[in-house]
Coordinates of C-alpha atoms in Angstrom, one line a residue:
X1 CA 34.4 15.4 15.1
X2 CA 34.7 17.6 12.1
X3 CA 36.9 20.7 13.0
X4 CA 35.1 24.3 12.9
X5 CA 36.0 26.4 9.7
X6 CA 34.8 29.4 12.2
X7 CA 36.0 29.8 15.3
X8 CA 34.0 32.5 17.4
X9 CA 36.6 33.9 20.8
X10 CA 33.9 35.4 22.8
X11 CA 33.7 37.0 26.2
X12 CA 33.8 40.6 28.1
X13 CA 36.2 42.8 26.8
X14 CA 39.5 42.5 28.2
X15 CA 40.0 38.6 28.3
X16 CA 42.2 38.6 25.0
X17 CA 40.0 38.0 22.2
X18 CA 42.2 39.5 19.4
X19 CA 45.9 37.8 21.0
X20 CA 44.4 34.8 21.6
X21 CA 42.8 34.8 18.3
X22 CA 45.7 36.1 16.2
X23 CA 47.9 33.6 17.4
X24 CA 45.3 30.8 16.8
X25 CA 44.5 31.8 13.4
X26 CA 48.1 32.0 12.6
X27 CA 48.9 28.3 14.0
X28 CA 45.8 27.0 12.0
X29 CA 46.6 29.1 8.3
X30 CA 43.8 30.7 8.5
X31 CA 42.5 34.0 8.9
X32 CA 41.5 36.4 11.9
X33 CA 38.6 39.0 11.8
X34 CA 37.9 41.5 14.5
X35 CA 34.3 41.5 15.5
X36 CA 35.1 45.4 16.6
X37 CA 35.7 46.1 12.9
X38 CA 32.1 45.6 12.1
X39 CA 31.1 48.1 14.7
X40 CA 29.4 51.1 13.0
X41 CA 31.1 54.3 13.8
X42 CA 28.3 55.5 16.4
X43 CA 28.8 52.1 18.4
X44 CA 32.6 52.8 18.6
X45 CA 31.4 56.9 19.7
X46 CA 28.9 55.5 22.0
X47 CA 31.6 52.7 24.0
X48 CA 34.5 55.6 24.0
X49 CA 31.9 58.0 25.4
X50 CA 31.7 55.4 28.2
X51 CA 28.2 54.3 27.3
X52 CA 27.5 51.0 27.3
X53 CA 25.5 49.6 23.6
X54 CA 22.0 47.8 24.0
X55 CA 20.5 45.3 21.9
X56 CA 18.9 47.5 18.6
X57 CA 22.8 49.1 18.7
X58 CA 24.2 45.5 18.5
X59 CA 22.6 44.6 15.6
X60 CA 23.8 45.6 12.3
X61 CA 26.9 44.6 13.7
X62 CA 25.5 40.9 14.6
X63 CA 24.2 41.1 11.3
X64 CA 27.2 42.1 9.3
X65 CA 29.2 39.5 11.6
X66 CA 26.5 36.8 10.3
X67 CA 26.8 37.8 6.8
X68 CA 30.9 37.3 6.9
X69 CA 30.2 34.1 9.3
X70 CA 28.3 32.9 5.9
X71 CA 31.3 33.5 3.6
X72 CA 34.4 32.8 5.4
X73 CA 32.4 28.5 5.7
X74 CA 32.5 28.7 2.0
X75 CA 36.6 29.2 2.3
X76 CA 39.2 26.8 1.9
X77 CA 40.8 27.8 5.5
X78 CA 39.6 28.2 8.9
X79 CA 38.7 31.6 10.0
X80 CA 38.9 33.2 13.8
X81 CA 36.7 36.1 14.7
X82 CA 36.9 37.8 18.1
X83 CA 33.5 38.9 19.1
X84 CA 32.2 39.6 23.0
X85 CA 28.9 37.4 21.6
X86 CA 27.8 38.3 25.6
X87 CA 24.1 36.7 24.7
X88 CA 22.6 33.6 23.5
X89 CA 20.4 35.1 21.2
X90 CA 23.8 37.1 19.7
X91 CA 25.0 33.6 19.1
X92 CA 22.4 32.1 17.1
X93 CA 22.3 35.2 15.5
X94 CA 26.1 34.5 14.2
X95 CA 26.0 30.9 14.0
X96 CA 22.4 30.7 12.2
X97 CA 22.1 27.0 12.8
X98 CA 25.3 26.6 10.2
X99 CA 27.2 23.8 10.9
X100 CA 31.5 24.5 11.5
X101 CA 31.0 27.5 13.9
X102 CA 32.5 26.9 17.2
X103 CA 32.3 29.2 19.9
X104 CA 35.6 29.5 22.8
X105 CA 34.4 31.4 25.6
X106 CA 37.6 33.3 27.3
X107 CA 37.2 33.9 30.6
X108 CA 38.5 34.6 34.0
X109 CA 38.8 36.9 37.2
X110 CA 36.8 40.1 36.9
X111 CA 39.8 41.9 38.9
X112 CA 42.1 40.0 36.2
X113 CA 40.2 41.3 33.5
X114 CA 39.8 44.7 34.5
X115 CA 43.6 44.9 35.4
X116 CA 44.3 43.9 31.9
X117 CA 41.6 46.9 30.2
X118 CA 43.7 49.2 32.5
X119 CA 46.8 48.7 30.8
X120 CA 46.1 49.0 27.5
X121 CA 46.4 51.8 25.6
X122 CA 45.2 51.4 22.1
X123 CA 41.8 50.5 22.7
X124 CA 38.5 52.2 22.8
X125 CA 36.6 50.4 25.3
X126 CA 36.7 51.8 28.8
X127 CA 37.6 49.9 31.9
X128 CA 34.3 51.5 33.0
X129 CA 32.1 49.1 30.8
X130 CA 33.3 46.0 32.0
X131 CA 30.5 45.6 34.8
X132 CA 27.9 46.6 32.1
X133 CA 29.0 43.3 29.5
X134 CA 29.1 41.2 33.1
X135 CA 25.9 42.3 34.1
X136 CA 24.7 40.7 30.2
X137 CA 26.9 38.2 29.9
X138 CA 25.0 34.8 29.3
X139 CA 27.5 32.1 29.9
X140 CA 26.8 29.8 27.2
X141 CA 26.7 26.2 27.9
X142 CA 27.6 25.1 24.1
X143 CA 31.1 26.2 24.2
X144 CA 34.6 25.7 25.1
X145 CA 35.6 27.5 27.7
X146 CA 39.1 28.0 28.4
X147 CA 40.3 30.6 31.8
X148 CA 42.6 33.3 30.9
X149 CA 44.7 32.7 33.5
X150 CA 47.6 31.5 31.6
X151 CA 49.8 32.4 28.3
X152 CA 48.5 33.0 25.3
X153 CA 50.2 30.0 23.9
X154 CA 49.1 27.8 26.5
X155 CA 45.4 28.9 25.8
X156 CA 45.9 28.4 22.1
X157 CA 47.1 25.0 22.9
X158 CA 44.1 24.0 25.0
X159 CA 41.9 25.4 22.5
X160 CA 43.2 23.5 19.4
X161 CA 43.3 20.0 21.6
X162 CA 39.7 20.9 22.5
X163 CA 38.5 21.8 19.5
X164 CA 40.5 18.8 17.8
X165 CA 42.4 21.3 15.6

């Protein structure tokens, strides 16, 4: 198996896309990207209003995550991006048929989960929107998909032995 030079952390918000990823890309040498980066500033209004994005919201940022999908397989290091990817069609979107993109679904409890949005401080995303990116999520069946019921170095582990990393 040829190891991913993108690795795509998906799920609902709250599982630990950006930790886990951080501390992946870091153990690999390569570089993290935050999907929410490539929000436009009325998605990021919209979620902190406690309104929940639909599909024609979601896609400039799909498409601007696809475009940096594109460059990052032409570096000479793997790259980690942290995006919720809830859909199937949101995935093909980013991975565009390109071989070396991997997708790691995070997942776990809801209660977990929502516990975790509750604490955090620094974050945008309401606790409130968690049923909403439930309600869409498409589980996919293409993926690793590791439960988020343990350390972050323990999922990083699992994820690099999976992924033959």
């Amino acid at each position: 198996m040829t190891p991913p030079r993108v690795i795509v952390l998906m799920g609902v918000c709250g599982v630990g896309k950006s930790t886990v990823g951080r501390r992946l890309a870091a153990e690999l040498g390569g570089a993290f990207e935050e999907g929410d980066a490539f929000h436009p500033p009325a998605n990021v209004a919209k979620m902190a209003s406690g309104r929940p994005l639909d599909d024609a919201d979601r896609a400039p940022w799909l498409a601007a995550m696809a475009a940096g999908i594109g460059e990052w397989l032409g570096r000479d290091r793997p790259t980690v991006l942290a995006c919720s990817a809830l859909k199937a069609a949101y995935r093909r979107v980013l991975a565009a048929g390109r071989p070396g993109v991997a997708f790691v679904h995070l997942t776990g409890d809801p209660a977990l989960i929502a516990a975790r949005m509750a604490a955090r401080t620094d974050h945008y995303m309401p606790p409130t929107l968690l049923p909403s990116q439930l309600a869409i999520l498409e589980p996919p069946d293409d993926a690793v998909t590791v439960t988020i019921d343990r350390p972050p170095g323990e999922l990083v582990a699992e994820i690099r032995r999976r992924l033959d990393l």
